[in-house]
Coordinates of C-alpha atoms and ligand atoms in Angstrom, one line a residue:
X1 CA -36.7 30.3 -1.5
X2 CA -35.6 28.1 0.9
X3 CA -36.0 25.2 -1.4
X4 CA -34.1 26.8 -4.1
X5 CA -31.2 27.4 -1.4
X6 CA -31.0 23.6 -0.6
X7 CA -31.1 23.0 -4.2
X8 CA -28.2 25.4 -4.6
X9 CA -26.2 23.9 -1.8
X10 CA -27.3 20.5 -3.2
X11 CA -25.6 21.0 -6.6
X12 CA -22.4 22.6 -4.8
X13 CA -21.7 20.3 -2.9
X14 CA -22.1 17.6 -6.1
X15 CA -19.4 20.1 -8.1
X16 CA -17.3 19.9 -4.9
X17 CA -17.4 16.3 -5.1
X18 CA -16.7 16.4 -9.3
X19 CA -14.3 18.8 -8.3
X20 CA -12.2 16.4 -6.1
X21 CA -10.2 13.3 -6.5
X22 CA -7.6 15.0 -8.6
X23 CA -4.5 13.4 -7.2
X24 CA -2.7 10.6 -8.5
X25 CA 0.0 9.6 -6.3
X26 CA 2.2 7.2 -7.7
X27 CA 5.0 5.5 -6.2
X28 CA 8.5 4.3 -7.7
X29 CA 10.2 1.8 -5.7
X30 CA 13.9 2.6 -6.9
X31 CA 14.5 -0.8 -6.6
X32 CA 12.5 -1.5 -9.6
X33 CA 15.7 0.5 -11.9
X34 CA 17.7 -2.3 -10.4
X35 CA 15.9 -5.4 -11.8
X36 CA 17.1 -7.3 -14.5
X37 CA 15.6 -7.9 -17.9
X38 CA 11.8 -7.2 -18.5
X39 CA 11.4 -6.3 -15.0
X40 CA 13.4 -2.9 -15.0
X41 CA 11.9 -0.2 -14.7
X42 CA 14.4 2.4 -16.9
X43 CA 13.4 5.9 -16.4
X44 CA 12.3 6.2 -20.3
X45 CA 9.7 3.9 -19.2
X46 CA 8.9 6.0 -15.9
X47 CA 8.3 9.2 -18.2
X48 CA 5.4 7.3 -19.4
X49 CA 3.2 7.3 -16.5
X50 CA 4.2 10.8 -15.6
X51 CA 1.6 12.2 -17.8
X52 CA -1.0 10.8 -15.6
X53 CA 0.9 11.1 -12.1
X54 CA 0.3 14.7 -9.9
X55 CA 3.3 13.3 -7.1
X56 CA 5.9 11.0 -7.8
X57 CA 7.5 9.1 -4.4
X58 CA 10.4 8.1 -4.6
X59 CA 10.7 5.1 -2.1
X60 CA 13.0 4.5 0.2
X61 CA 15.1 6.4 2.7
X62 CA 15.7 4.6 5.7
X63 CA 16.7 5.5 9.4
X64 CA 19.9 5.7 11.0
X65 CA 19.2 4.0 14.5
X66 CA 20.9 5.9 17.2
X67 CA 21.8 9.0 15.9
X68 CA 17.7 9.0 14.0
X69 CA 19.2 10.5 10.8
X70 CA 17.9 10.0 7.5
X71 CA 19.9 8.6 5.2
X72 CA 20.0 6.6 1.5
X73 CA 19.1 2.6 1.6
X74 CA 21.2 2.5 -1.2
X75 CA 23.9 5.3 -1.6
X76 CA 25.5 3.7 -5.0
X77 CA 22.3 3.9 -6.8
X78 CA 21.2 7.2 -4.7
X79 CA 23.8 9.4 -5.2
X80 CA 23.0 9.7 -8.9
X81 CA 19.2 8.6 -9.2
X82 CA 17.7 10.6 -6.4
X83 CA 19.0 13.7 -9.0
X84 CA 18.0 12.0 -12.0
X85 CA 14.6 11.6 -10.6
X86 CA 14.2 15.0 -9.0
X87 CA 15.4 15.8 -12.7
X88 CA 12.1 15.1 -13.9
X89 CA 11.0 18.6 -13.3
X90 CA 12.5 20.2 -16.1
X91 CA 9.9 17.9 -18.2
X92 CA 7.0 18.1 -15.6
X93 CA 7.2 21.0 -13.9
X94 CA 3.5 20.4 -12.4
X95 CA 4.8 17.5 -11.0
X96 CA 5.8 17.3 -6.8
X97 CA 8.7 14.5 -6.3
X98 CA 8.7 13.5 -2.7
X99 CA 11.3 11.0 -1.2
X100 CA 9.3 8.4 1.2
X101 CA 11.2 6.8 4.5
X102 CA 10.5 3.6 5.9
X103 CA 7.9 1.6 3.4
X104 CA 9.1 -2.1 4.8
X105 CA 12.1 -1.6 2.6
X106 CA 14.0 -0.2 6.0
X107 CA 14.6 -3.1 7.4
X108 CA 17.4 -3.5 10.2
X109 CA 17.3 -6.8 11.8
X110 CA 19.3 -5.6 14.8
X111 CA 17.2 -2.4 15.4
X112 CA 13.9 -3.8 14.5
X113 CA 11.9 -1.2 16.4
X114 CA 14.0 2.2 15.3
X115 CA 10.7 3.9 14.1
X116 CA 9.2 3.6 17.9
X117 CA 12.8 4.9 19.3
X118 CA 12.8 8.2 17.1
X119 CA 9.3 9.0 18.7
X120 CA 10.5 7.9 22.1
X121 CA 13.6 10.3 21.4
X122 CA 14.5 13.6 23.1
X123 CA 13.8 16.6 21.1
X124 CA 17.6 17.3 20.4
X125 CA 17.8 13.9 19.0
X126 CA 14.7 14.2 17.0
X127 CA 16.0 17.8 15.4
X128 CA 18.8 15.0 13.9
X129 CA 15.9 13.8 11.7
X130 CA 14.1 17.1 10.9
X131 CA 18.0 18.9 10.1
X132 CA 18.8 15.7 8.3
X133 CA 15.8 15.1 6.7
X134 CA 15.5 18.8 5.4
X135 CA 19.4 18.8 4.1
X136 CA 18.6 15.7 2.2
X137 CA 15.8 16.9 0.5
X138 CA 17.4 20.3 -0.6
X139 CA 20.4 18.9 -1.7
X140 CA 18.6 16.6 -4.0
X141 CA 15.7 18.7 -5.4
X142 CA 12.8 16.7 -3.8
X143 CA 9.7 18.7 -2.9
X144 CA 9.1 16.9 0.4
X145 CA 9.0 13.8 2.4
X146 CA 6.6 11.1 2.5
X147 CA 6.4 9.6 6.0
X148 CA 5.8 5.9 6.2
X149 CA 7.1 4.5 9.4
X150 CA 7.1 0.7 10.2
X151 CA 5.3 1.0 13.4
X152 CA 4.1 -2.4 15.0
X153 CA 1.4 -3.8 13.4
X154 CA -2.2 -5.9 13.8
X155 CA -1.3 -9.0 14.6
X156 CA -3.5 -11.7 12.3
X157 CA -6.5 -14.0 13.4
X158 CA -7.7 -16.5 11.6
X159 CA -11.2 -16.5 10.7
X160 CA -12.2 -20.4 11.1
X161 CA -12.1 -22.3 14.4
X162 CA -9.6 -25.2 13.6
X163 CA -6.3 -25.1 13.2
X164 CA -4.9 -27.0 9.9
X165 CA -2.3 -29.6 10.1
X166 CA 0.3 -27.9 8.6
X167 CA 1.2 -24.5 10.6
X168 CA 0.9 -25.6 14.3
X169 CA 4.6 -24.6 14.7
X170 CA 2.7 -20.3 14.0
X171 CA -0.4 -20.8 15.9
X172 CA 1.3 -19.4 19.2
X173 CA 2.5 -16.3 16.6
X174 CA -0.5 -15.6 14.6
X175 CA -3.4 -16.2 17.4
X176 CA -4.7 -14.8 20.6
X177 CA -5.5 -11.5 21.6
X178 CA -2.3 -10.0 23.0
X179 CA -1.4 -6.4 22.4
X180 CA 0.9 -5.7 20.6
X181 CA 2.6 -1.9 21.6
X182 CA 1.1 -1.5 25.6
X183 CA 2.7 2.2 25.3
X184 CA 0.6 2.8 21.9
X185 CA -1.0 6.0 23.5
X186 CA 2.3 7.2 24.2
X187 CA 3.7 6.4 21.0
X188 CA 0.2 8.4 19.5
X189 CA 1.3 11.7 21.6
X190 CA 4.6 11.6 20.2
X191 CA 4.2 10.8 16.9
X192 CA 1.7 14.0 16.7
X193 CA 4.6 16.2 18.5
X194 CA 7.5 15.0 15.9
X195 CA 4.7 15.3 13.4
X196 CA 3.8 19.3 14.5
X197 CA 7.9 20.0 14.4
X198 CA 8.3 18.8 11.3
X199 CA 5.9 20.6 9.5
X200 CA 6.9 24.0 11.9
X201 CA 10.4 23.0 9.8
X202 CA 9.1 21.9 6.9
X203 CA 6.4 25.0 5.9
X204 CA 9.2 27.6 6.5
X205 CA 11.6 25.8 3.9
X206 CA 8.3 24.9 1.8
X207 CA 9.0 21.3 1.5
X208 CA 5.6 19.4 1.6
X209 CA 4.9 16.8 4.5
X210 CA 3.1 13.6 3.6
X211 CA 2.0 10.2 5.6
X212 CA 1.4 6.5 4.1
X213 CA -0.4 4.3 6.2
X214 CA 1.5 1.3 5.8
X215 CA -1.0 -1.8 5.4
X216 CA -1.8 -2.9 9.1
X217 CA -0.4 -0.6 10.6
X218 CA -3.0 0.8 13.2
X219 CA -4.6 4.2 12.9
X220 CA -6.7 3.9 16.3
X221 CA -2.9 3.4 17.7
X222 CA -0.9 5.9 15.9
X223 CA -2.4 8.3 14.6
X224 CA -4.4 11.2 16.1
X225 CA -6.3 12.1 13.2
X226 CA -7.8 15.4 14.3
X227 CA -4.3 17.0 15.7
X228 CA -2.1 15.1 12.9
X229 CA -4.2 16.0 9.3
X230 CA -3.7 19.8 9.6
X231 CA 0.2 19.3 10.0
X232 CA -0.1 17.0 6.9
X233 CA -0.2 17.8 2.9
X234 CA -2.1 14.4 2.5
X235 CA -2.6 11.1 4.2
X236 CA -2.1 8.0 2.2
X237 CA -3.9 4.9 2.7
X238 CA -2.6 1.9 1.8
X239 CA -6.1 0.0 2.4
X240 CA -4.5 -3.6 0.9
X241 CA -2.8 -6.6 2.3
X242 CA -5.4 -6.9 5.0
X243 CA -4.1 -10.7 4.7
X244 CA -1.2 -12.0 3.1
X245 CA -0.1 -15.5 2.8
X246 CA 3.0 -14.8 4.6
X247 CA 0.6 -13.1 7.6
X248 CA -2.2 -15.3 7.3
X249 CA -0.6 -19.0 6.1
X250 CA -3.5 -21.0 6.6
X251 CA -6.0 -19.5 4.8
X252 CA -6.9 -17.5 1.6
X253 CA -8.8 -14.5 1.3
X254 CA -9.1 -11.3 -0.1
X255 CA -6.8 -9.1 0.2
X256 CA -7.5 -5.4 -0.1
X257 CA -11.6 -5.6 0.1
X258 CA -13.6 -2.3 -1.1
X259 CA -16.2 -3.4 1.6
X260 CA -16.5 -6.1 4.9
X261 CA -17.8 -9.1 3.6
X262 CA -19.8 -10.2 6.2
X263 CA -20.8 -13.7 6.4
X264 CA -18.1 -14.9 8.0
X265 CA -16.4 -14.4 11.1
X266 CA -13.8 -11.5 9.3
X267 CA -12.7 -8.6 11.6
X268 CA -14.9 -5.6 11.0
X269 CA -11.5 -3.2 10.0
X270 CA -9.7 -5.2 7.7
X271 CA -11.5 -3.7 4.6
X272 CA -11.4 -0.5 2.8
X273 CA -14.4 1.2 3.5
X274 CA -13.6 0.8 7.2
X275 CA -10.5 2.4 7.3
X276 CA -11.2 5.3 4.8
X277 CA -14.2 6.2 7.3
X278 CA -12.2 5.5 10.2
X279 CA -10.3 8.8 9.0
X280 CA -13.3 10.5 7.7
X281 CA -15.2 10.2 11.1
X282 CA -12.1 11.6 12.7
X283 CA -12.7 14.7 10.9
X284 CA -10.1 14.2 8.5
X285 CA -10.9 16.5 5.2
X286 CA -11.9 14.1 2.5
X287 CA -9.8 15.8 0.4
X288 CA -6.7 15.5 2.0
X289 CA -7.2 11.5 1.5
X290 CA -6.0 9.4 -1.0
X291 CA -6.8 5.6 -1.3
X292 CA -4.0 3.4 -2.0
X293 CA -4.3 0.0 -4.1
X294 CA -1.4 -2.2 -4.6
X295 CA -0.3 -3.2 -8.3
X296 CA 0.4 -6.6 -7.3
X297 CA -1.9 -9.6 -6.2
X298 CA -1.0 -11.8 -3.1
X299 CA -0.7 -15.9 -3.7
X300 CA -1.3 -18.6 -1.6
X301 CA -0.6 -22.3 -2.5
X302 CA -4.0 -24.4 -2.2
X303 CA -4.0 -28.1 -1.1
X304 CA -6.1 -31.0 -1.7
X305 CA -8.1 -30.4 1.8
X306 CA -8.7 -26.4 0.3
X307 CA -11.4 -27.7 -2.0
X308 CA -12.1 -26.5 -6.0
X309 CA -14.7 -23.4 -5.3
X310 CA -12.2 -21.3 -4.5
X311 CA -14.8 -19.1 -2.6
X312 CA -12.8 -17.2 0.1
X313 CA -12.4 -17.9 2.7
X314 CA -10.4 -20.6 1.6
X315 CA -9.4 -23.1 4.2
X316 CA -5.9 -25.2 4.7
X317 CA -3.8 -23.0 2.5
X318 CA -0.1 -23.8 2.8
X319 CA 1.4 -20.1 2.9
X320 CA 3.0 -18.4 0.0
X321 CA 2.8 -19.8 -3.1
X322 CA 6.1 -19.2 -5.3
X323 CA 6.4 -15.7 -6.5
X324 CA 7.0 -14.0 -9.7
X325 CA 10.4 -13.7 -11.3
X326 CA 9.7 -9.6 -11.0
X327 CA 10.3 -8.8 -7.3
X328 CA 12.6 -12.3 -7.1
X329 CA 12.6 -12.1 -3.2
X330 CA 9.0 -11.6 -2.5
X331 CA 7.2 -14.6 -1.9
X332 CA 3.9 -15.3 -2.8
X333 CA 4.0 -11.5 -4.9
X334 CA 2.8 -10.8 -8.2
X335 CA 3.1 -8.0 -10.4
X336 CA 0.1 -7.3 -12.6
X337 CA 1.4 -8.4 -15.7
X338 CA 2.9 -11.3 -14.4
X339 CA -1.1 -12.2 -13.2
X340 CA -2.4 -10.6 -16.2
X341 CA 0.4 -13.7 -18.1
X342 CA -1.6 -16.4 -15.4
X343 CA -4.7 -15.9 -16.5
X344 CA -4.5 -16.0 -20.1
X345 CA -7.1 -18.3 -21.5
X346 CA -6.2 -21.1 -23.8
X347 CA -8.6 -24.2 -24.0
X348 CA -6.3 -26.4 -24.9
X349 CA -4.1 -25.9 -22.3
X350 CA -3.9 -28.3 -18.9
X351 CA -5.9 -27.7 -15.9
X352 CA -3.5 -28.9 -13.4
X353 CA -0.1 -28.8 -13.1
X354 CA 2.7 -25.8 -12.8
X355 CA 2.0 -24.6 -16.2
X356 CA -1.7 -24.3 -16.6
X357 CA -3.6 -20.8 -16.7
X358 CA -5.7 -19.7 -13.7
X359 CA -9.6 -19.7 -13.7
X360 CA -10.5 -15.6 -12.8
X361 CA -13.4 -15.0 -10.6
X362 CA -14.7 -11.9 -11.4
X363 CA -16.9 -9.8 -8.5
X364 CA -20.0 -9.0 -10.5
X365 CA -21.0 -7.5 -6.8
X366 CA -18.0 -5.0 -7.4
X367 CA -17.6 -4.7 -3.4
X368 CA -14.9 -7.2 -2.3
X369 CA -12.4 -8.0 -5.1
X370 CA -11.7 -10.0 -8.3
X371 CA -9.7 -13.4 -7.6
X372 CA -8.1 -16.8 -9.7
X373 CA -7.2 -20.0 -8.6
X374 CA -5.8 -23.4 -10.0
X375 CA -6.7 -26.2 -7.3
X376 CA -4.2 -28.8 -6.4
X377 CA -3.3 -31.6 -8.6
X378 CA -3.6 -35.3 -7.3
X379 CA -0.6 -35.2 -5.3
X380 CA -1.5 -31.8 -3.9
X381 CA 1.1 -29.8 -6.2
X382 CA 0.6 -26.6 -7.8
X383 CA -2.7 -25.3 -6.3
X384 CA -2.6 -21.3 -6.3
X385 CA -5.1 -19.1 -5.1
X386 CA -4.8 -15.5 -6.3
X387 CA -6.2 -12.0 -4.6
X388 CA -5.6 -8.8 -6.8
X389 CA -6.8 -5.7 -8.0
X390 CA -6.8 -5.7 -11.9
X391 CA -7.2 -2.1 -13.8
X392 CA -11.1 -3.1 -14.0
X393 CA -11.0 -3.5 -10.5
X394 CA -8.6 -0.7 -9.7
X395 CA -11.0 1.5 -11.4
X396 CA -14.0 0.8 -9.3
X397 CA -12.1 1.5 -6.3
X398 CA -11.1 5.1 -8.0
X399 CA -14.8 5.6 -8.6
X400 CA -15.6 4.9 -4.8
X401 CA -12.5 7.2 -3.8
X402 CA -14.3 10.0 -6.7
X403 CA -17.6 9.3 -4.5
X404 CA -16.5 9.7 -1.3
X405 CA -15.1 13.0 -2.5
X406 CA -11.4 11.8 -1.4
X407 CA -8.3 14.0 -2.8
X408 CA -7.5 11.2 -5.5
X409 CA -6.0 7.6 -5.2
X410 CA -2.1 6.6 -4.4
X411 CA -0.9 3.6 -6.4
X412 CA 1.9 1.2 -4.8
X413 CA 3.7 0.9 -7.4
X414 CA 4.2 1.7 -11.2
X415 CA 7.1 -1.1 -11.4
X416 CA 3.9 -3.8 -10.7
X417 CA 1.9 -2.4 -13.1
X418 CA 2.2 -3.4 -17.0
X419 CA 4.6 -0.4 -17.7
X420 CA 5.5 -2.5 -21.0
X421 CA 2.6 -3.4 -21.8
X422 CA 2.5 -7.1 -22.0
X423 CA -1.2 -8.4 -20.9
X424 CA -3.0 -5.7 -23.6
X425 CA -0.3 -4.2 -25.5
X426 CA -1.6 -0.8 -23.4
X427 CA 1.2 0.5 -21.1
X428 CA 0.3 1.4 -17.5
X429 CA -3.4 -0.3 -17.9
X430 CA -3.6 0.6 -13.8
X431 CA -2.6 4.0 -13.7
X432 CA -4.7 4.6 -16.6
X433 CA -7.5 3.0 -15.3
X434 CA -7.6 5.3 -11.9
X435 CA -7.0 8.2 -14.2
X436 CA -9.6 7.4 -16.3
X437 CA -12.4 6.4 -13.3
X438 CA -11.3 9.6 -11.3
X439 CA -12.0 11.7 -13.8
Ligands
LIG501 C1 19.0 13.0 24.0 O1 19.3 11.7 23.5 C2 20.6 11.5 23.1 C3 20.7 10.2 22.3 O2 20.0 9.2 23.1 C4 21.5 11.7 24.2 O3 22.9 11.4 23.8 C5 21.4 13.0 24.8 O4 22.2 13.2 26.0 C6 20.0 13.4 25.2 N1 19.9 14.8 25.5 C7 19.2 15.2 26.6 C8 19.2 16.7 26.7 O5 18.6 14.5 27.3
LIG502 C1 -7.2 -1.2 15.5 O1 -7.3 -2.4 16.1 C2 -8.4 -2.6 17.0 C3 -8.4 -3.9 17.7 O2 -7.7 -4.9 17.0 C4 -9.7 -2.5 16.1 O3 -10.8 -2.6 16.9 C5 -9.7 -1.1 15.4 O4 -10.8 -1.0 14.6 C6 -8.5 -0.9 14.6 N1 -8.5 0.4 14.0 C7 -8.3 0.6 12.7 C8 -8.4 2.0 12.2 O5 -8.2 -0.3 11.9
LIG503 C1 -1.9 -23.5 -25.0 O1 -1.5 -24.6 -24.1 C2 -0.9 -25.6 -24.7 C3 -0.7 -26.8 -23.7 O2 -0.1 -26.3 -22.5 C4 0.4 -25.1 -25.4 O3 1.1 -26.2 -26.0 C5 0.1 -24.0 -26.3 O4 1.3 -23.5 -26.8 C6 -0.7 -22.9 -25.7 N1 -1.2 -21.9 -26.6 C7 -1.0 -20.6 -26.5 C8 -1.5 -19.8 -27.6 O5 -0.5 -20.2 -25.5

């Protein structure tokens, strides 16, 4: 009897885990309707992935220092779009559209800490951004709002000894053990207080109430996962750009690991099983978790000294390699087709030189991450080496999500995916992917 009981239990909890990662949480950077060419995003285009999306976010709202308000980025594109987004219901009416704030798209060089002064704010002042927050989303039809403050973040290490030639003038930046909030405890308590109000607001006007964990942005620091998860919908991690080239110029790795690779000297959090634990262990419900992968890979130019293997970690990198044409002002960013354009294969192409394809490493291990590289010519030009999450790989990382019985997988952001279909002639080959892995 008992035996049959644990057998019972057994197979509930396996349909509870079959039962789970339902969510697909796709972001829309708004900025991607305002590209030019191939790389905008037009809302006919958008529909497309809306079959496979269960929450659309619409990013980004930003801050109004001082008076902690929130308020459109972009009020010429806003004052129509937010609508024409939030429109979407008539079409999808299973669908939640939630506007997100912050998102690194928030950024105010004169008041680069605002996030850390709303939860240092009085409570009147703080009622500014639940009132304002709560008009906003009424007025425009949004569902709820998507927190993703640009708290302070990890500060990089490198992983080898030596320091390269080339960055000296960073090593002060990018080394040593400082901290980098002393009042992070502080910051913790409030954030959790601002966190309860809003949802006290929030659940009496039935607007939803969301968090992104913004890539290195520290959850020991911030986030006080037993008091926050019950005020929250769902938590988003974005568990990628552990190291970017513009964080981490010297050297080349992966960036969004599934796992720690652990031969070398890496830091034990900067991976994805860490930090979707990390939540877990904190008795976070799994399924109020959804894993976030990026759409985009992360470039770094190579130089002679970096060597041909390509094996990360790759040594004497020279930051950011030139980005794509896509997201013109990122450096060192690539959208998936633009990768997907890289590593076409053509034997009689060049091996060296601006124009030739990438080689792809692929992970037969499945636990750290596909990558592609070119090495530098014989003057040192045009090296790349390439860290990205392919639909192949994105769909490994739904079927880890799927095992860990998390709520579903957040994707960052359908105007880097293929949404026209240029690498296969399939549109959305990432989104579809996760759909297809989840289940
Ligand atoms: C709260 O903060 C605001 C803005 O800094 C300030 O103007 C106001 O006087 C404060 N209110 C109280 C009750 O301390
Ligand atoms: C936060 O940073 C500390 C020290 O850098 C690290 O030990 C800890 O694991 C990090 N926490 C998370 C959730 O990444
Ligand atoms: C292959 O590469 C060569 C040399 O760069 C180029 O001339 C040719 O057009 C390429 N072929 C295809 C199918 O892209």
């Amino acid at each position: 009897m008992r035996l049959l009981l644990l057998c019972l239990v057994g197979l509930l909890g396996l349909t509870d885990l079959t039962r789970a990662a339902s969510n697909l949480i796709c972001y829309y950077d708004s900025a991607s309707y305002l590209r030019q060419g191939l790389a905008k995003l037009a809302p006919n285009d958008l529909e497309l992935a809306l079959q496979f999306c269960t929450h659309l976010v619409y990013g980004y709202a930003g801050l109004k220092p001082g008076t902690n308000e929130l308020f459109s980025l972009n009020v010429d594109l806003d004052m129509f779009h937010y609508k024409d987004i939030t429109g979407l219901h008539a079409r999808f009416p299973q669908l939640k559209i939630l506007l997100s704030v912050g998102g690194d798209h928030d950024v105010d060089e004169t008041h680069p800490n605002k996030y850390v002064e709303l939860l240092e704010a009085n409570r009147t002042s703080q009622q500014n951004f639940i009132d304002s927050s709560m008009f906003l989303l009424k007025r425009n039809g949004f569902d709820g709002l998507d927190l993703a403050f640009q708290l302070p973040r990890n500060k990089p290490r490198k992983v080898h000894g030596s320091i390269g030639g080339y960055w000296k003038q960073f090593k002060k930046l990018f080394t040593g053990d400082f901290v980098v909030d002393p009042q992070a405890e502080q910051h913790r308590a409030q954030f959790t207080d601002l966190v309860g109000n809003l949802h006290q607001a929030f659940s009496n006007a039935n607007l939803m109430l969301t968090l992104t964990v913004l890539p290195n942005v520290n959850s020991t620091w911030y986030f006080d996962v037993p008091k926050l998860h019950p005020q929250l919908d769902y938590i988003n991690l974005a568990a990628f750009d552990f190291l970017t080239p513009l964080r981490n110029p010297e050297e080349a790795d992966y960036t969004a690991p599934l796992h720690l690779p652990d031969e070398q000297n890496r830091l034990p959090h900067l991976n994805v099983e860490f930090q979707v634990n990390y939540w877990l262990h904190n008795h976070c419900p799994a399924h109020k978790l959804n894993l976030g992968i990026a759409s985009y890979g992360r470039a770094w130019q190579l130089t002679k000294n970096s060597g041909l293997s390509g094996l990360p970690v790759v040594p004497e990198t020279y930051g950011p390699a030139p980005g794509g044409l896509q997201i013109a002002s990122a450096e060192g960013l690539l959208s998936w087709p633009e990768i997907c354009s890289k590593l076409v294969q053509n034997s009689t192409a060049l091996y060296r030189g601006a124009a030739a394809p990438l080689r792809k490493v692929t992970d037969l291990s499945q636990k750290y991450g596909n990558y592609a590289l070119r090495p530098a010519d014989e003057n040192g030009d045009h090296g790349l080496w390439l860290s990205y999450d392919d639909p192949d790989f994105a769909g490994i990382k739904a079927a880890y999500a799927k095992s860990r019985g998390l709520g579903g997988m957040a994707v960052f952001d359908l105007g880097c995916d293929d949404f026209r279909g240029l690498c296969t002639g399939q549109k959305y080959p990432i989104v579809r992917s996760i759909k297809y892995f989840m289940g």
